[in-house]
Coordinates of C-alpha atoms and ligand atoms in Angstrom, one line a residue:
M1 CA 176.0 50.9 96.5
N2 CA 172.9 48.8 96.4
V3 CA 173.3 46.2 93.7
L4 CA 170.8 43.8 92.1
V5 CA 172.6 40.7 91.1
T6 CA 170.7 38.4 88.7
G7 CA 172.0 34.9 88.7
G8 CA 173.7 35.5 92.0
A9 CA 173.3 31.8 92.9
G10 CA 175.4 30.7 89.9
Y11 CA 179.2 30.3 89.6
I12 CA 180.4 33.8 88.6
G13 CA 177.4 35.6 90.2
S14 CA 178.0 34.0 93.6
V15 CA 181.7 35.0 93.7
T16 CA 180.9 38.5 92.5
A17 CA 178.2 38.9 95.1
E18 CA 180.7 37.8 97.8
L19 CA 183.2 40.4 96.6
L20 CA 180.6 43.1 96.5
L21 CA 179.5 42.3 100.1
D22 CA 183.2 42.2 101.2
A23 CA 183.6 45.7 99.7
G24 CA 180.6 47.0 101.8
H25 CA 177.9 47.0 99.0
A26 CA 174.4 45.8 99.7
V27 CA 173.3 42.9 97.4
T28 CA 170.0 41.5 96.4
V29 CA 170.2 38.3 94.4
F30 CA 167.5 37.6 91.8
D31 CA 167.6 33.9 90.8
N32 CA 165.2 31.2 89.9
L33 CA 167.5 28.5 91.4
E34 CA 167.0 26.4 88.2
R35 CA 170.7 26.0 87.6
G36 CA 172.0 28.0 90.6
H37 CA 172.3 26.7 94.1
R38 CA 170.7 28.1 97.3
A39 CA 173.9 27.3 99.1
A40 CA 175.8 29.6 96.7
V41 CA 173.9 32.7 97.8
D42 CA 176.1 34.5 100.3
A43 CA 174.3 34.6 103.7
R44 CA 174.7 38.4 103.8
A45 CA 172.7 38.9 100.6
R46 CA 168.9 39.1 100.3
L47 CA 167.5 36.4 97.9
I48 CA 164.5 37.0 95.7
E49 CA 163.4 33.9 93.9
G50 CA 162.1 34.7 90.5
D51 CA 162.4 34.1 86.8
L52 CA 163.8 36.5 84.3
R53 CA 161.3 35.4 81.7
S54 CA 158.5 36.9 83.8
P55 CA 158.3 40.7 83.3
Q56 CA 156.1 40.9 86.5
A57 CA 158.7 39.1 88.6
V58 CA 161.5 41.2 87.3
R59 CA 159.6 44.4 87.9
A60 CA 158.6 43.3 91.4
A61 CA 162.3 42.5 92.2
M62 CA 163.4 45.9 90.9
E63 CA 160.8 47.6 93.1
A64 CA 161.7 45.6 96.2
A65 CA 165.5 46.0 95.8
R66 CA 165.5 49.7 94.5
P67 CA 169.1 49.2 93.3
D68 CA 171.6 51.8 92.2
A69 CA 173.0 49.4 89.6
V70 CA 172.4 45.9 88.2
M71 CA 174.8 43.1 87.5
H72 CA 173.3 40.6 85.1
F73 CA 174.6 37.0 85.2
A74 CA 171.4 35.0 84.9
A75 CA 171.5 33.1 81.6
Y76 CA 171.7 29.7 80.1
A77 CA 175.3 29.0 79.2
L78 CA 175.8 25.6 77.6
V79 CA 176.9 25.6 74.0
P80 CA 175.7 22.1 73.0
E81 CA 172.3 22.7 74.6
S82 CA 172.0 25.9 72.6
M83 CA 172.5 24.0 69.4
E84 CA 169.6 21.6 70.3
H85 CA 167.3 24.2 71.9
P86 CA 168.1 27.6 70.5
E87 CA 164.7 28.9 71.6
R88 CA 165.6 28.4 75.3
Y89 CA 168.6 30.7 74.7
F90 CA 166.8 33.4 72.9
R91 CA 163.8 33.3 75.4
N92 CA 166.0 33.4 78.5
N93 CA 169.1 35.3 77.5
V94 CA 167.5 37.8 75.1
A95 CA 163.8 38.2 76.0
G96 CA 164.6 37.8 79.7
G97 CA 167.3 40.4 79.4
M98 CA 164.9 42.8 77.8
N99 CA 162.5 42.3 80.7
L100 CA 165.4 43.4 83.0
A101 CA 166.5 46.3 80.9
E102 CA 162.9 47.6 80.6
A103 CA 162.3 47.2 84.4
M104 CA 165.6 49.2 84.9
L105 CA 164.3 52.0 82.6
E106 CA 161.0 52.2 84.4
A107 CA 162.8 52.4 87.8
G108 CA 165.4 54.9 86.5
V109 CA 168.3 52.5 87.1
R110 CA 171.0 53.2 84.5
R111 CA 174.1 51.2 85.2
I112 CA 174.2 47.5 84.1
V113 CA 177.3 45.3 84.1
F114 CA 176.5 42.4 81.7
S115 CA 178.1 38.9 81.6
S116 CA 179.1 38.5 78.0
T117 CA 181.5 36.1 76.5
C118 CA 184.3 35.4 74.1
A119 CA 181.8 33.1 72.4
T120 CA 180.5 36.2 70.7
Y121 CA 183.6 36.2 68.5
G122 CA 183.1 32.7 67.2
E123 CA 186.1 31.6 65.2
P124 CA 188.1 34.8 65.7
E125 CA 189.8 36.4 62.7
R126 CA 192.9 37.1 64.8
V127 CA 194.4 36.1 68.2
P128 CA 194.9 37.7 70.7
I129 CA 191.3 38.7 70.5
T130 CA 190.8 42.4 71.1
E131 CA 187.4 44.0 71.5
D132 CA 187.4 45.3 67.9
V133 CA 187.6 41.7 66.4
A134 CA 184.5 41.0 64.4
Q135 CA 181.8 39.2 66.4
R136 CA 180.5 36.2 64.4
P137 CA 179.1 33.7 66.9
T138 CA 179.0 30.1 65.8
N139 CA 176.2 28.9 68.2
P140 CA 172.9 30.3 69.6
Y141 CA 174.5 30.8 73.0
G142 CA 177.1 33.2 71.7
E143 CA 174.4 34.8 69.4
S144 CA 172.1 35.3 72.3
K145 CA 174.8 37.2 74.3
L146 CA 175.7 39.3 71.3
M147 CA 172.0 40.1 70.7
F148 CA 171.7 41.4 74.2
E149 CA 174.9 43.4 73.9
R150 CA 173.3 45.1 70.8
I151 CA 170.0 45.8 72.6
L152 CA 171.9 47.4 75.4
H153 CA 174.0 49.4 73.0
W154 CA 170.8 50.9 71.5
Y155 CA 169.2 51.5 74.9
E156 CA 172.4 53.4 75.8
R157 CA 172.1 55.6 72.7
L158 CA 168.3 56.1 72.9
H159 CA 167.4 55.7 76.6
G160 CA 170.6 56.7 78.5
L161 CA 171.3 53.2 80.0
Q162 CA 175.0 52.9 81.0
P163 CA 176.0 49.3 80.0
V164 CA 179.3 47.6 80.4
F165 CA 179.8 44.2 78.5
L166 CA 182.4 42.0 80.2
R167 CA 183.4 39.4 77.7
Y168 CA 184.8 36.5 79.7
F169 CA 187.3 34.0 78.5
N170 CA 187.5 30.7 80.4
A171 CA 186.3 31.3 83.9
C172 CA 187.7 28.9 86.5
G173 CA 189.0 28.6 90.1
A174 CA 187.2 29.2 93.3
T175 CA 187.1 31.3 96.4
R176 CA 187.1 29.6 99.8
K177 CA 183.3 29.8 99.9
F178 CA 182.1 29.4 96.3
G179 CA 183.2 27.2 93.4
E180 CA 182.0 25.6 90.2
D181 CA 179.2 23.1 90.2
H182 CA 177.3 22.5 87.0
D183 CA 175.1 19.6 86.1
P184 CA 176.0 18.3 83.6
E185 CA 179.6 19.5 83.9
T186 CA 181.3 20.2 80.6
H187 CA 184.2 22.4 81.5
L188 CA 187.8 21.1 81.5
I189 CA 189.1 22.0 84.9
P190 CA 186.2 20.7 87.0
I191 CA 186.2 17.5 84.9
V192 CA 189.9 17.0 85.4
L193 CA 189.5 17.5 89.2
Q194 CA 186.5 15.1 89.3
A195 CA 188.9 12.6 87.8
A196 CA 191.5 13.4 90.4
L197 CA 188.8 12.8 93.1
G198 CA 187.9 9.4 91.5
R199 CA 184.5 10.6 90.5
R200 CA 185.4 10.0 86.9
E201 CA 187.5 7.2 85.5
K202 CA 189.4 9.4 83.1
V203 CA 189.5 12.6 81.1
F204 CA 188.9 12.7 77.4
I205 CA 191.1 15.1 75.4
Y206 CA 189.0 16.4 72.6
G207 CA 191.5 16.3 69.7
D208 CA 195.3 16.4 69.7
D209 CA 195.7 17.2 66.0
Y210 CA 195.1 21.0 66.1
D211 CA 197.6 23.4 64.8
T212 CA 199.0 24.3 68.2
P213 CA 202.3 23.4 69.9
D214 CA 201.1 20.1 71.5
G215 CA 198.1 19.6 69.2
T216 CA 195.5 20.4 71.8
C217 CA 193.4 23.5 72.0
L218 CA 194.6 26.7 73.8
R219 CA 192.4 28.6 76.1
D220 CA 192.8 31.7 78.3
Y221 CA 191.9 30.5 81.9
I222 CA 191.0 33.4 84.1
H223 CA 190.4 33.2 87.9
I224 CA 186.9 33.8 89.0
A225 CA 188.0 36.2 91.7
D226 CA 189.8 38.3 89.0
L227 CA 186.6 38.3 86.9
A228 CA 184.6 39.4 90.0
R229 CA 187.0 42.3 90.6
A230 CA 186.5 43.5 87.1
H231 CA 182.8 43.8 87.8
L232 CA 183.4 45.9 90.9
L233 CA 185.7 48.2 88.8
A234 CA 183.1 48.4 86.0
L235 CA 180.4 49.3 88.5
T236 CA 182.0 52.6 89.5
S237 CA 183.8 53.4 86.3
A238 CA 182.7 56.2 84.0
H239 CA 183.2 53.9 80.9
T240 CA 180.6 52.0 79.0
G241 CA 181.1 49.4 76.3
A242 CA 183.0 46.1 75.9
F243 CA 185.9 44.7 77.8
N244 CA 187.6 41.4 77.3
L245 CA 188.6 39.6 80.5
G246 CA 191.4 37.1 80.2
N247 CA 195.1 36.8 81.2
G248 CA 196.4 37.0 77.6
T249 CA 198.1 33.5 77.9
G250 CA 196.9 30.4 76.2
Y251 CA 197.3 27.0 78.0
S252 CA 196.7 23.7 76.2
V253 CA 194.4 20.9 77.4
R254 CA 197.5 18.8 78.1
E255 CA 199.1 21.6 80.1
V256 CA 195.9 21.9 82.2
I257 CA 195.9 18.1 82.9
E258 CA 199.7 18.1 83.7
T259 CA 199.3 21.1 86.1
A260 CA 196.4 19.4 87.8
R261 CA 198.4 16.2 88.2
R262 CA 201.1 18.3 89.9
V263 CA 198.7 20.2 92.1
T264 CA 196.7 17.2 93.2
G265 CA 199.4 14.6 93.3
R266 CA 197.0 12.2 91.6
P267 CA 197.5 10.4 88.4
I268 CA 194.4 11.7 86.4
P269 CA 194.2 9.2 83.5
A270 CA 193.6 10.9 80.1
E271 CA 192.7 9.5 76.7
V272 CA 192.6 11.3 73.3
A273 CA 189.2 11.3 71.7
A274 CA 187.6 12.9 68.7
R275 CA 187.5 16.7 68.3
R276 CA 184.5 18.4 69.9
P277 CA 182.5 20.1 67.1
G278 CA 182.9 23.9 67.1
D279 CA 186.0 24.1 69.2
P280 CA 188.3 26.9 67.9
P281 CA 192.0 25.9 68.3
R282 CA 193.0 29.1 70.1
L283 CA 191.0 31.6 72.2
V284 CA 193.3 34.1 73.9
A285 CA 192.3 37.5 75.2
G286 CA 193.8 40.8 74.3
A287 CA 192.6 42.4 77.6
E288 CA 194.7 45.6 77.6
K289 CA 191.6 47.8 77.3
A290 CA 190.3 46.6 80.7
G291 CA 193.7 47.4 82.2
A292 CA 193.8 50.9 80.7
E293 CA 190.2 52.0 81.2
L294 CA 189.1 50.0 84.3
G295 CA 192.4 49.7 86.0
W296 CA 192.0 45.9 86.0
R297 CA 195.1 43.7 86.8
P298 CA 194.5 40.0 87.3
A299 CA 195.9 39.0 90.7
F300 CA 195.9 35.2 90.0
P301 CA 197.2 34.7 86.5
E302 CA 199.1 31.5 87.1
L303 CA 197.3 28.3 86.0
E304 CA 198.7 26.5 89.1
T305 CA 197.2 29.0 91.5
I306 CA 193.9 28.8 89.7
I307 CA 193.8 25.0 89.7
R308 CA 194.9 24.9 93.4
S309 CA 192.0 27.1 94.4
A310 CA 189.6 24.9 92.5
W311 CA 191.1 21.8 94.0
T312 CA 190.7 23.1 97.5
W313 CA 187.0 23.8 96.8
H314 CA 186.3 20.5 95.1
R315 CA 187.9 18.5 97.9
A316 CA 185.7 20.4 100.4
H317 CA 182.6 19.8 98.1
P318 CA 183.2 16.5 96.4
E319 CA 179.6 16.3 95.3
G320 CA 179.3 20.0 94.6
Y321 CA 176.9 22.1 96.7
G322 CA 174.9 19.0 97.4
S323 CA 177.6 17.9 99.8
G324 CA 178.7 21.3 101.1
Ligands
LIG1 N1 188.0 19.8 76.8 C1 188.5 18.5 76.7 N2 187.9 17.5 77.5 C2 186.9 17.8 78.3 C3 186.4 19.1 78.4 C4 187.0 20.1 77.6 O1 189.5 18.2 76.0 O2 186.4 16.9 79.0 C5 188.7 20.8 76.0 C6 187.8 21.5 75.0 O3 187.7 20.8 73.8 C7 188.4 22.9 74.9 C8 189.1 23.1 76.3 O4 189.2 21.8 76.9 O5 189.5 22.9 73.9 C9 188.2 24.0 77.2 O6 186.9 23.5 77.2 P1 185.8 24.1 78.2 O7 184.5 23.3 77.9 O8 186.3 24.1 79.6 O9 185.6 25.6 77.8 P2 185.3 26.3 76.3 O10 186.6 26.9 75.9 O11 184.7 25.3 75.4 O12 184.4 27.4 76.7

């Protein structure tokens, strides 16, 4: 297939483009390189630089790529930023998404695999979180993703789009080529590995008085290559609708730090700090639906394997893509 990958220079988009190309698909990446990296675009892909917020740029990319399907990763994805600048999130993630969906309709492209998130559930009413849990986002980032899900849902009913919403839990790990490089970095595993590399003095544990076994928050860490494979399955599946993507196991912040100490052989100093506002104590996926309907089985569910892959990439790219 010929696939247009928006945000293909970002973390999850770059790895999915790599897998698509490995599987023999043709890939056009559409990215404005504002937060993505040119070095994260696979050399086998075609890159069109452009901004989702420009309807003309999106339409021109659709005409140039003539895709059979779209994978839509391009978005802002920082919760704290979304609480300060909600308009950025609605403009880029919602209005930008609409530019894309409308360009697809004009070009007769129906299949769209959309990067959604467990942040659409907010503080979930039950855990493990299955797709039928009420979606009540607690920040504009999660709200913007939910809004675009709803828009796609109506475009499916009324215009025949075929959307799949993949709701990621905590994406992490790396392939040999591509890994995680955000600025600023806010995610636990890269921060822990930066401390292992000596690029940070220590790791702050945001709260150890939660109602969890060791008092720190539980998250469902899912390997980026497993996420990417779910996109390939969704591309050719007859199903539409929402799928949670996680391993179904929650690891605590302390367990992540301990595992990283073992994997890296470095001490990784850690200090307990105040809770981070808005952190739910447990976010664990019920992902059976993706197994049953897409045939998805995570190949790298162990935290140690995930952290080892990230460590290999971070050691090869100690300054991120800037040093690659
Ligand atoms: N966390 C932490 N120290 C950090 C970064 C994150 O203790 O420097 C915690 C955070 O409070 C959360 C978990 O690690 O409980 C995962 O956070 P991350 O930002 O990686 O992902 P989120 O679950 O917020 O999307």
